Coordinates of C-alpha atoms in Angstrom, one line a residue:
X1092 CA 12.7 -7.1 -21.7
X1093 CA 12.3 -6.1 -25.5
X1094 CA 14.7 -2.9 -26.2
X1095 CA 13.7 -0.3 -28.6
X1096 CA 17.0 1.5 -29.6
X1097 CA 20.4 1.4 -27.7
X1098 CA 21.2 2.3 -24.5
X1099 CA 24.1 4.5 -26.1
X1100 CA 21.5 6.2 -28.7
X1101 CA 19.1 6.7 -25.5
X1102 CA 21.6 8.6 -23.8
X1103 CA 23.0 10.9 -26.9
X1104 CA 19.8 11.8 -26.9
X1105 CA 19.2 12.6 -23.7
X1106 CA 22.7 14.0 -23.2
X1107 CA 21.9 16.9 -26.0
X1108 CA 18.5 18.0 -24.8
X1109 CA 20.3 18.3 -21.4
X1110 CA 22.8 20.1 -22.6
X1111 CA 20.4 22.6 -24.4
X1112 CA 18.4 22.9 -21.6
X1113 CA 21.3 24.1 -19.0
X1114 CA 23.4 26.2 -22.0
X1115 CA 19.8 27.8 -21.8
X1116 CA 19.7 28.2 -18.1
X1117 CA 23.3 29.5 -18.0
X1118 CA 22.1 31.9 -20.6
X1119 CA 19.6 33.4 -18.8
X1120 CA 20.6 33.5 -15.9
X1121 CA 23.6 35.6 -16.1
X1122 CA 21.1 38.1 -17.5
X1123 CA 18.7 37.8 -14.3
X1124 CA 18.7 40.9 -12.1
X1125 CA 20.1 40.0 -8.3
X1126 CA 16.4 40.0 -7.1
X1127 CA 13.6 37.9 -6.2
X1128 CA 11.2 39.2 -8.4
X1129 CA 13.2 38.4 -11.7
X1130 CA 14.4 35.0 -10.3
X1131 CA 11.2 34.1 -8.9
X1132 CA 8.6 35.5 -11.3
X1133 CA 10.4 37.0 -14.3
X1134 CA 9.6 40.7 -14.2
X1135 CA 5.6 40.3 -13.3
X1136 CA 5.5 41.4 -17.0
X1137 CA 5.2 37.6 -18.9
X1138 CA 2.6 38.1 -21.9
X1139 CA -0.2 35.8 -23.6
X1140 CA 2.1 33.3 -25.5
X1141 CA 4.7 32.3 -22.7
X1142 CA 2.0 32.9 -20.3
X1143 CA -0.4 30.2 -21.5
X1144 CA 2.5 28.0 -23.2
X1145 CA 4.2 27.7 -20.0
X1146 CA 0.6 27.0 -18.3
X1147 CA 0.6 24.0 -21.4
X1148 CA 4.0 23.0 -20.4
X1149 CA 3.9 22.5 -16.8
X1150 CA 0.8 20.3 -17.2
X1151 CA 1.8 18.1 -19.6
X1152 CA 3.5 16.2 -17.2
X1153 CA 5.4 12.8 -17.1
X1154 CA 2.3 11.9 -15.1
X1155 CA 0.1 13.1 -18.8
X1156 CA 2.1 11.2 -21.3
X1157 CA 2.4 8.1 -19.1
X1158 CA 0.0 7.2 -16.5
X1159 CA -2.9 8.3 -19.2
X1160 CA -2.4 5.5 -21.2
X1161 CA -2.1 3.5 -17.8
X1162 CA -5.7 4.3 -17.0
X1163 CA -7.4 3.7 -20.5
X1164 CA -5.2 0.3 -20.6
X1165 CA -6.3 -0.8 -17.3
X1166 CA -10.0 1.0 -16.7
X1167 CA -10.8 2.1 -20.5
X1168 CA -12.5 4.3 -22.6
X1169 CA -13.9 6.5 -19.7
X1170 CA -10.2 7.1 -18.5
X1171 CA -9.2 8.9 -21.2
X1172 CA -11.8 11.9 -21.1
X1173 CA -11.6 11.4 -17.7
X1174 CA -8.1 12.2 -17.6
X1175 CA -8.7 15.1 -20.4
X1176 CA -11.1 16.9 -17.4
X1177 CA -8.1 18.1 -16.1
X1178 CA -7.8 20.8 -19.1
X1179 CA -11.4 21.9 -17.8
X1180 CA -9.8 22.7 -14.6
X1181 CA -7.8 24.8 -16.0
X1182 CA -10.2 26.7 -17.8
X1183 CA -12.2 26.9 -14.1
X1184 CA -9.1 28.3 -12.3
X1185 CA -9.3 31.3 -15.2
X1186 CA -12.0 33.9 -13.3
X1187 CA -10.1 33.0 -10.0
X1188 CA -6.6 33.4 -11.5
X1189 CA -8.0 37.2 -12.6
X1190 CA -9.5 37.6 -9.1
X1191 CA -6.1 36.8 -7.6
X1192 CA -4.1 39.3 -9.7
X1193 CA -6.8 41.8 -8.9
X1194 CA -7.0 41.4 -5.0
X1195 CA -3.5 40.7 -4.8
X1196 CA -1.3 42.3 -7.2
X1197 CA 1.7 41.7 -5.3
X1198 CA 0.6 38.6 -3.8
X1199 CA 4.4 35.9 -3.7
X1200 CA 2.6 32.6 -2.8
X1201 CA -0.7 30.4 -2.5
X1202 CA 0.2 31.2 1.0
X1203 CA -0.3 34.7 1.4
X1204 CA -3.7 34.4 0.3
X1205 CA -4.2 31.5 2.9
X1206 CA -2.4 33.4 5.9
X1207 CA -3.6 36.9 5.4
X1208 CA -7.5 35.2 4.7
X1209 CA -7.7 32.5 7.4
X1210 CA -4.8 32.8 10.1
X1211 CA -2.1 30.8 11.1
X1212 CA -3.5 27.8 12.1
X1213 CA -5.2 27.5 8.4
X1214 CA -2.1 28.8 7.1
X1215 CA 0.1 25.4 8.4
X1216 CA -2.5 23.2 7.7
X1217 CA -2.0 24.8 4.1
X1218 CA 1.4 24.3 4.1
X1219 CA 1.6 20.5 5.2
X1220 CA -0.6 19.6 2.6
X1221 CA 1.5 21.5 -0.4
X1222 CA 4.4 20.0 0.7
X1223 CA 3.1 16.9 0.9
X1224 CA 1.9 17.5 -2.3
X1225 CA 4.8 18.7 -4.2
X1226 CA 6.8 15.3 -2.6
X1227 CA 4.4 13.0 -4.6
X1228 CA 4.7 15.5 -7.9
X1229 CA 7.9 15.0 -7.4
X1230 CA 8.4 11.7 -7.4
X1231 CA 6.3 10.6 -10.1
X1232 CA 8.0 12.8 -12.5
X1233 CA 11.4 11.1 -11.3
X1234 CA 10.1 7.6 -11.6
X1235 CA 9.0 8.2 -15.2
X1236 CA 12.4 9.8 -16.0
X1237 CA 13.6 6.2 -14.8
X1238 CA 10.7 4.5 -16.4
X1239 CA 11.4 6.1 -19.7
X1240 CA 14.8 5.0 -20.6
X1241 CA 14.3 1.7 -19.1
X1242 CA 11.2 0.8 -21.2
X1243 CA 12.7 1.9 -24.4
X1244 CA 16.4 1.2 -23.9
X1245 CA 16.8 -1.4 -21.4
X1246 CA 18.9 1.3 -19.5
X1247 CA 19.0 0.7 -15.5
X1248 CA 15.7 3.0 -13.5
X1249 CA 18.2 4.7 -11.8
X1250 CA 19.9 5.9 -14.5
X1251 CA 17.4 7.7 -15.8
X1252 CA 16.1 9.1 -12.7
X1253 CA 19.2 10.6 -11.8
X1254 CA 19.6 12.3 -14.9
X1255 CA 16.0 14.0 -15.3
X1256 CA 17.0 15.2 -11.4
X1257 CA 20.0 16.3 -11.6
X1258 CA 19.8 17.3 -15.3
X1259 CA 16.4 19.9 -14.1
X1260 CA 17.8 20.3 -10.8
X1261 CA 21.1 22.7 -12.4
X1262 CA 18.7 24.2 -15.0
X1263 CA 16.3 25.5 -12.4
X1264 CA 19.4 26.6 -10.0
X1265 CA 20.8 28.8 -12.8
X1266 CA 17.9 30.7 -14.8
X1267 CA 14.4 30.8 -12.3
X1268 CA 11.3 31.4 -13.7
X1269 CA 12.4 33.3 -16.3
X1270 CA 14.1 30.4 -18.1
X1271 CA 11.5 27.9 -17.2
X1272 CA 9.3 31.0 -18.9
X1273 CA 11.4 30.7 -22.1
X1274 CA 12.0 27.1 -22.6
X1275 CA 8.2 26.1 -21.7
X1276 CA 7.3 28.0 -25.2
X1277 CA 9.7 25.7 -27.1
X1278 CA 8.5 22.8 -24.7
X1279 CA 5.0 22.7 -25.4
X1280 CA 5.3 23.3 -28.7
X1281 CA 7.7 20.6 -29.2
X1282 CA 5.3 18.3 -26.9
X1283 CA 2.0 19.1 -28.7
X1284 CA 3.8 18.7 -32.6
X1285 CA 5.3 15.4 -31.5
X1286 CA 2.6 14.0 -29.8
X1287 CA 0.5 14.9 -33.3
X1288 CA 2.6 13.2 -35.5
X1289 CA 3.0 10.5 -33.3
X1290 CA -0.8 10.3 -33.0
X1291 CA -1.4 10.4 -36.7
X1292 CA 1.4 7.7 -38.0
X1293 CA -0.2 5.7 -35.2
X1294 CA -3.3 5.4 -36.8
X1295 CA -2.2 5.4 -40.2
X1296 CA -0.6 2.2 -39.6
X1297 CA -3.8 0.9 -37.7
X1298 CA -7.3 2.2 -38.5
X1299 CA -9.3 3.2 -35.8
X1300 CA -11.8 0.0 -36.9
X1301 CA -9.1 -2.1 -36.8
X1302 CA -8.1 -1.5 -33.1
X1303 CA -11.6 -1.1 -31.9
X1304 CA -12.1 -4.8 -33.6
X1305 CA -9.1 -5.6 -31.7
X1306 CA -10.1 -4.2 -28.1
X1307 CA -13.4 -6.0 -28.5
X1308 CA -12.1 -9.2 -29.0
X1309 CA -9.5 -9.0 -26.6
X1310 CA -10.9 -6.9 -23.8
X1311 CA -14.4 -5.3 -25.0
X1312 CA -14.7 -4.3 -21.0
X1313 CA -12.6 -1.5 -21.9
X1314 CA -14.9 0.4 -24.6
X1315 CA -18.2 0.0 -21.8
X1316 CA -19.0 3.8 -21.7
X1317 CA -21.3 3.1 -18.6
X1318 CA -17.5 1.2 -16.6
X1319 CA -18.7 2.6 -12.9
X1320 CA -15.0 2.6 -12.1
X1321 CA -14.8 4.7 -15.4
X1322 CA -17.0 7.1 -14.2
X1323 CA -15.7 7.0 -10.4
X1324 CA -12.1 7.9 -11.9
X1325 CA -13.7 11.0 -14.5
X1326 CA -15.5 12.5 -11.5
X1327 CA -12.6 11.9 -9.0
X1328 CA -10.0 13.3 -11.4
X1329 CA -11.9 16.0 -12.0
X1330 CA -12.2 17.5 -8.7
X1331 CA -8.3 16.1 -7.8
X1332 CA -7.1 18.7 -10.6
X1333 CA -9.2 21.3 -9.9
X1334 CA -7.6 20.9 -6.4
X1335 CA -4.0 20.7 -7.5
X1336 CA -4.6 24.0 -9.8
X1337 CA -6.6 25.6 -7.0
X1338 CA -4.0 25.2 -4.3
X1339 CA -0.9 25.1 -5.9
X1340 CA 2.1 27.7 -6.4
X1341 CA 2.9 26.3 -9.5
X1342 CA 0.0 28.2 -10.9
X1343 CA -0.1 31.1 -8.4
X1344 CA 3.5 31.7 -9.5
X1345 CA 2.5 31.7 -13.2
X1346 CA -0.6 34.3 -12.1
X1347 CA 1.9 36.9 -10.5
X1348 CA 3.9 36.6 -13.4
X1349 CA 2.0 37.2 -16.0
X1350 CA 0.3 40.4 -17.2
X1351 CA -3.0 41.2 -15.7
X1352 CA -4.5 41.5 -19.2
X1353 CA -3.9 38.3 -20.3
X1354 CA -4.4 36.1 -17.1
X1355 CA -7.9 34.9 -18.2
X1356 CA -7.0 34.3 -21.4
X1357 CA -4.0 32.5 -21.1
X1358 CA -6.1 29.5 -18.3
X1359 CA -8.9 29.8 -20.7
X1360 CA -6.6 28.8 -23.9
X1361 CA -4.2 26.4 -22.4
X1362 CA -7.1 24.4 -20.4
X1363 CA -8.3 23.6 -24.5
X1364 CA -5.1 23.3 -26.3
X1365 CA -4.3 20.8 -23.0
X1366 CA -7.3 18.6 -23.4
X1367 CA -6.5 17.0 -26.2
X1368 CA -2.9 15.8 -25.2
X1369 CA -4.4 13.0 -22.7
X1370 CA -6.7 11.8 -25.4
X1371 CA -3.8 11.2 -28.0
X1372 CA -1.7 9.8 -25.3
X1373 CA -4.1 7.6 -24.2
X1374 CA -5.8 6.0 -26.6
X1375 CA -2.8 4.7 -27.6
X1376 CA -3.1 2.6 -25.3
X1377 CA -5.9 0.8 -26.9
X1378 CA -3.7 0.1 -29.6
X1379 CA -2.0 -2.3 -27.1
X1380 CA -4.8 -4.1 -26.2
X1381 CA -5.7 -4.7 -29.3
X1382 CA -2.4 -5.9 -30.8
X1383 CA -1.7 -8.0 -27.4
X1384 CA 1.1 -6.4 -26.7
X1385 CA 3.3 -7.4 -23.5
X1386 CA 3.3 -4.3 -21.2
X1387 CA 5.7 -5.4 -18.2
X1388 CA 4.7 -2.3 -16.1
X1389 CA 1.6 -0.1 -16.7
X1390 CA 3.4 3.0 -16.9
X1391 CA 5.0 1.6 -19.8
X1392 CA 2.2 1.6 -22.3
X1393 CA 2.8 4.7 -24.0
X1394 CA 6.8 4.1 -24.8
X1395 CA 5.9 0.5 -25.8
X1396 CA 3.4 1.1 -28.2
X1397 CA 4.9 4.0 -29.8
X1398 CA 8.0 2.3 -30.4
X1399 CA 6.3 -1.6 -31.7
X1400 CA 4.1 1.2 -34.1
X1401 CA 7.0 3.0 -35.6
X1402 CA 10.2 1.2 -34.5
X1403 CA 13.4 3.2 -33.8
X1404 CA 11.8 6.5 -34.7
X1405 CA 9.0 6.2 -33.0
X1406 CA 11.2 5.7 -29.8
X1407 CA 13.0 8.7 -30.4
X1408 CA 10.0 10.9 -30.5
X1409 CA 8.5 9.2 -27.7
X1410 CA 11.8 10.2 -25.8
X1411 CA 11.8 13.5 -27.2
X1412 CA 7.8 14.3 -25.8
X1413 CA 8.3 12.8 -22.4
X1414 CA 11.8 14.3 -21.4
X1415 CA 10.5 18.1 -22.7
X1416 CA 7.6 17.3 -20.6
X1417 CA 9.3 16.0 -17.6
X1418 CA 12.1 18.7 -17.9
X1419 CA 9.5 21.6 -17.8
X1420 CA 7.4 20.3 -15.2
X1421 CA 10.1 19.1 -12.6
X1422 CA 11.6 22.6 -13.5
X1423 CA 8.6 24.0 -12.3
X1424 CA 8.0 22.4 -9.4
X1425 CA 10.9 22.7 -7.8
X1426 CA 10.7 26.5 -8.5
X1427 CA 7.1 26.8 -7.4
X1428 CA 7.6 24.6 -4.0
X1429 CA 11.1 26.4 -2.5
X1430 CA 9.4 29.8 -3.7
X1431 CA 6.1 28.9 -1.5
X1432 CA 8.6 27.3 1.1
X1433 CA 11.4 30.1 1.9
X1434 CA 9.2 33.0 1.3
X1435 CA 5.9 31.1 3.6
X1436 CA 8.5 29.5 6.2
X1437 CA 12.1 31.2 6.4
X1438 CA 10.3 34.9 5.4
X1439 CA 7.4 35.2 6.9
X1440 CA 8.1 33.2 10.1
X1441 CA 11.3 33.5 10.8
X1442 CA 12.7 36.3 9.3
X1443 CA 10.8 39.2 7.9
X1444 CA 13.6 41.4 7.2
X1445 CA 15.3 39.2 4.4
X1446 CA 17.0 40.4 1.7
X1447 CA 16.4 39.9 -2.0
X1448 CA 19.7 37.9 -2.0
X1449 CA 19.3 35.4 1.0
X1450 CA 15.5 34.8 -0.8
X1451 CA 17.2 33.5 -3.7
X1452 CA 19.9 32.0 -2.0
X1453 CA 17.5 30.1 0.3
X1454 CA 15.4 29.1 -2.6
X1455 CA 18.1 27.4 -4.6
X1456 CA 19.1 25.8 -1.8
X1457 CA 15.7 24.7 -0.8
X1458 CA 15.6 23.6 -4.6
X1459 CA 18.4 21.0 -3.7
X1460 CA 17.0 19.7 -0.6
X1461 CA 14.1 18.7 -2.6
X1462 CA 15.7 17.1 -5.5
X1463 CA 17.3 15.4 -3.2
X1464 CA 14.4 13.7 -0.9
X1465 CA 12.6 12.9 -4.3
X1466 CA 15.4 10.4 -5.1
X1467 CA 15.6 9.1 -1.9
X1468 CA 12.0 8.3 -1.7
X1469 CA 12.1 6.7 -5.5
X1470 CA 15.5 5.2 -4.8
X1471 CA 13.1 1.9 -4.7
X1472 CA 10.9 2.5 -7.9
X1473 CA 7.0 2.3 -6.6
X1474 CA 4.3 0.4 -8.3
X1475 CA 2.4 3.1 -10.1
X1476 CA 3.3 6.5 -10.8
X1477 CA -0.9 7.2 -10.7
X1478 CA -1.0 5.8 -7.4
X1479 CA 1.7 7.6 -6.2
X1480 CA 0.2 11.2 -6.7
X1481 CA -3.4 9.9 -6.1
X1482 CA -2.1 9.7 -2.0
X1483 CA -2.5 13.1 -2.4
X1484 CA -6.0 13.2 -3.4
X1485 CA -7.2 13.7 -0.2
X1486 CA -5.1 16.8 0.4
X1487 CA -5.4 18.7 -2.1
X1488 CA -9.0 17.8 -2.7
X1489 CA -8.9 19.8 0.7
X1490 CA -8.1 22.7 -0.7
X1491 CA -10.9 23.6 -3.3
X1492 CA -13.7 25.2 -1.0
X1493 CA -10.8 27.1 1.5
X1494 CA -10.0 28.7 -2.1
X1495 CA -12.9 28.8 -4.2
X1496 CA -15.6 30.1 -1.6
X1497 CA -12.6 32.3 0.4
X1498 CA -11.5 34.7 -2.9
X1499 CA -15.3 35.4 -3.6
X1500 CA -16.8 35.5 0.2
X1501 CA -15.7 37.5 2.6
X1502 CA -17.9 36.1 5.4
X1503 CA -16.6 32.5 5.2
X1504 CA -15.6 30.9 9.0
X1505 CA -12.5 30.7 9.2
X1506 CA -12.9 27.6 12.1
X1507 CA -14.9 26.2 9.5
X1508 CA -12.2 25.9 6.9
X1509 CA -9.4 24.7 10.0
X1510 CA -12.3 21.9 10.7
X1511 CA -12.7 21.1 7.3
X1512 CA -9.8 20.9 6.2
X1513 CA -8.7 18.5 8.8
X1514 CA -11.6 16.3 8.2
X1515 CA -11.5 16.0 4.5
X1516 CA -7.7 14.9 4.5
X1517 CA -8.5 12.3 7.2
X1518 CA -12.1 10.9 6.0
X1519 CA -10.3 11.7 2.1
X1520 CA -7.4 9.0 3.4
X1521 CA -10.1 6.2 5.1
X1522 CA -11.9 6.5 1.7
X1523 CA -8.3 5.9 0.2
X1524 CA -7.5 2.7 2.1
X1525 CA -10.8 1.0 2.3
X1526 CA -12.5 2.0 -0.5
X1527 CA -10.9 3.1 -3.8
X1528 CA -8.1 5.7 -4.4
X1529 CA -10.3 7.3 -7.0
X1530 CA -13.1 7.6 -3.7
X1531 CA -10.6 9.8 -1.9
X1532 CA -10.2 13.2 -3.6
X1533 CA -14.6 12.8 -4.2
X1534 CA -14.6 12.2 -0.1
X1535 CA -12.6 15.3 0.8
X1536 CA -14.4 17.3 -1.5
X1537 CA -18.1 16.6 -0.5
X1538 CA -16.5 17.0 3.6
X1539 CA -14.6 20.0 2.7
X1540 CA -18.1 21.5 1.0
X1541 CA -20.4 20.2 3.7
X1542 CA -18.5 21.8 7.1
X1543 CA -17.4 25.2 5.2
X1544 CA -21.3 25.4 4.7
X1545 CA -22.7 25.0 7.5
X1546 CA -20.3 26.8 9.4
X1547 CA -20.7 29.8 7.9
X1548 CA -24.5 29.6 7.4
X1549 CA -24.2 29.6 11.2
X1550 CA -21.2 32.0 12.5
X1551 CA -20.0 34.1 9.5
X1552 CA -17.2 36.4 9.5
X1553 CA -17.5 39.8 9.7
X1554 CA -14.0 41.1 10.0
X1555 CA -12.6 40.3 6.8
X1556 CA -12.1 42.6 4.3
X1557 CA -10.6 42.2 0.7
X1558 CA -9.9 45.5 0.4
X1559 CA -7.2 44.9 3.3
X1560 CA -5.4 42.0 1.7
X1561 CA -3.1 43.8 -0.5
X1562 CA -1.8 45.6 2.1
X1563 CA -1.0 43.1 4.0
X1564 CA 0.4 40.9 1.7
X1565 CA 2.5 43.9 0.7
X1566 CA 3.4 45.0 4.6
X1567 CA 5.0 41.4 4.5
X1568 CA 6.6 41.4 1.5
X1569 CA 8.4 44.6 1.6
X1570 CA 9.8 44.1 5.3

């Protein structure tokens, strides 16, 4: 396999961000106050600019800079706007983000909404799937960390995804949110320069006409704007990250952190700014296709052609964007997943009356559990990162009417959402198997939609309140 600069080069550089990163984390977190809130969601006093740059940060992932230049390389044009819909989810999420603060202002988790709205049984349902969920984050972001430094240095996989682990894994232990706050600013700023510049060089050295000459000759498939896989993957992406914002802690997190004021804003503004990050990535890609350029593995396109482009510097930058990206995100999932796991699991079902103190303490060492079982379960690297997360399509795809109609509606059937959610994850995994992966987040959705419906046309509930959820949220919490 071609090597782009040395292993030894590959590893300096590697070897100072890390070492940025964690002097960072040890920074703040001898400055973090010995409770929960600080540790877990800096203050619940973040403002507009870390608020929506850490929103920008923790989705641009290793799964953005990577696996969008997989899809337009192998399903085209379509693939890269499809992939930029996620940004528009984003900027859906940003009236439900405001409800959320507003109904519960001292909400912890995804899951108090779920438990205190629906009941238990909802409520582990709920929890299955976001674990199941934050497994397969998980591991995609470790595989391209591996992925990375093998494509461009000839380093071995494991290497690499042992670092970005452990590397991410001491950062988060030390500073919490409130470092993850900090850096994400510096992240995505770093992320969306690079990528610019990487972008524009790009082009300069190949004209748009020139590549599009290129694709059309070697693979003119790939520019058909009508592709019906194309459009299978835009609508099925859509609705899969509209479920992963909708359900996810990563975001709830970032909601309870920030400033009620600037919630809206900060979805609304980072859903745009984020858009555009999948189409530079991605149509790269078309740039190897054109040029005929060997890609040994799909999630390899974007290191590849940036570095054949510009040579040596162009592999530096290229290590630069996707290690900030994967450092912020894996930072932020395992925060966001042992935050909704101790405070959903050892809190509120075992033990009420915890202390500020055994939180934290159970979060860091739920942090390390995870880390862990992500490198076990990449230990032996997987095809596709893409196909990977796309397992959970059907689960989280789950989650988008429970949520959605559930903040809004107070008379939604509560058996309803048990059924469908059930339903949707199983019918969401047949439509996985035997039809398409892209078919399985579209499948849960339309099942999920359907049976909510109709069950609450039919039986709705009358003895919800929102004007009770605060309270009980709170009861909990302050045990």
């Amino acid at each position: 396999m071609e090597v782009f600069i040395s292993a030894p080069l590959a590893l300096v550089i590697v070897g100072a961000l890390s070492v940025m990163l964690l002097s960072f984390g040890f920074f703040i977190g001898k400055r973090i106050k010995k409770d929960s809130n600080d540790f877990l969601y800096a203050g619940r006093n973040v403002g507009l600019a870390l608020s929506t740059a850490t929103l920008i940060a923790a989705w641009v992932t290793g799964n953005t800079t990577m696996s969008a230049p997989e899809q337009g390389y192998t399903i085209g044009i379509l693939a890269c706007f499809g992939y930029a819909v996620a940004g528009l989810s984003l900027c859906i999420f940003a009236p439900l983000a405001l409800r959320i603060k507003k109904i519960m202002p001292h909400g912890c988790t995804s899951g108090d909404f779920i438990r205190c709205r629906y009941g238990k049984a909802v409520w582990i349902v709920f929890l299955l799937i976001s674990a199941w969920y934050f497994v397969g984050f998980l591991m995609t972001q470790a595989m391209a960390g591996g992925i990375l430094l093998q494509s461009l240095s000839g380093l071995e996989y494991h290497i690499g995804m042992l670092l970005i682990m452990v590397v991410c894994t001491i950062y988060t232990l030390k500073g919490g949110l409130k470092a993850i706050l900090s850096t994400d600013f510096i992240m995505a700023m770093l992320i969306l320069v690079m990528l610019l510049v990487t972008a524009v060089l790009a082009f300069f050295k190949f004209s748009p006409a020139q590549v599009y000459d290129g694709v059309m000759t070697n693979k003119p498939e790939l520019m058909n704007i009508l592709s019906g896989v194309g459009i299978m993957y835009l609508g099925s992406n859509f609705l899969f990250a509209t479920g992963e914002i909708f359900h996810s802690n990563i975001w709830w997190q970032r909601i309870y952190a920030a400033k009620e004021k600037v919630t809206f804003r900060s979805f609304i503004l980072s859903g745009l700014i984020w858009t555009t990050v999948p189409i530079i990535a991605g149509s790269l890609a078309f740039v190897a296709v054109a040029e005929g350029y060997v890609v040994p593995q799909v999630n390899m396109v974007f290191p590849i052609v940036v570095s054949k482009l510009l040579g040596p510097a162009g592999s530096v930058l290229v290590l630069i964007i996707i290690y900030s990206a994967l450092a912020s995100t894996v930072s932020s999932v395992l925060t966001a997943s042992s935050n909704l796991l101790v405070q959903d699991i050892y809190k509120r079902a075992f033990k009420p009356n915890a202390s500020d103190e055994q939180i934290v303490k159970y979060v860091r060492y739920t942090i390390v559990g995870m880390a862990v079982v992500t490198v076990i379960l990449v230990w032996n690297q997987p095809a596709s990162m893409y196909q990977v997360l796309y397992l959970t399509g059907s689960a989280v795809a789950a989650t988008i009417w429970p949520i959605a109609m559930g903040i809004y509606n107070s008379r939604v059937n509560r058996t309803a959402v048990l059924v469908a959610m059930i339903c949707s994850v199983g019918l969401g995994l047949v439509a996985y198997f035997s039809i398409s992966s892209y078919a399985a987040p579209v499948v849960s959705a339309l099942v999920g939609l359907v049976i909510i419906s109709i069950g609450t046309k039919l039986s709705p509930d009358t003895s919800f309140s929102f004007d009770q959820l605060d309270e009980q949220v709170s009861a909990i919490s302050n045990k």
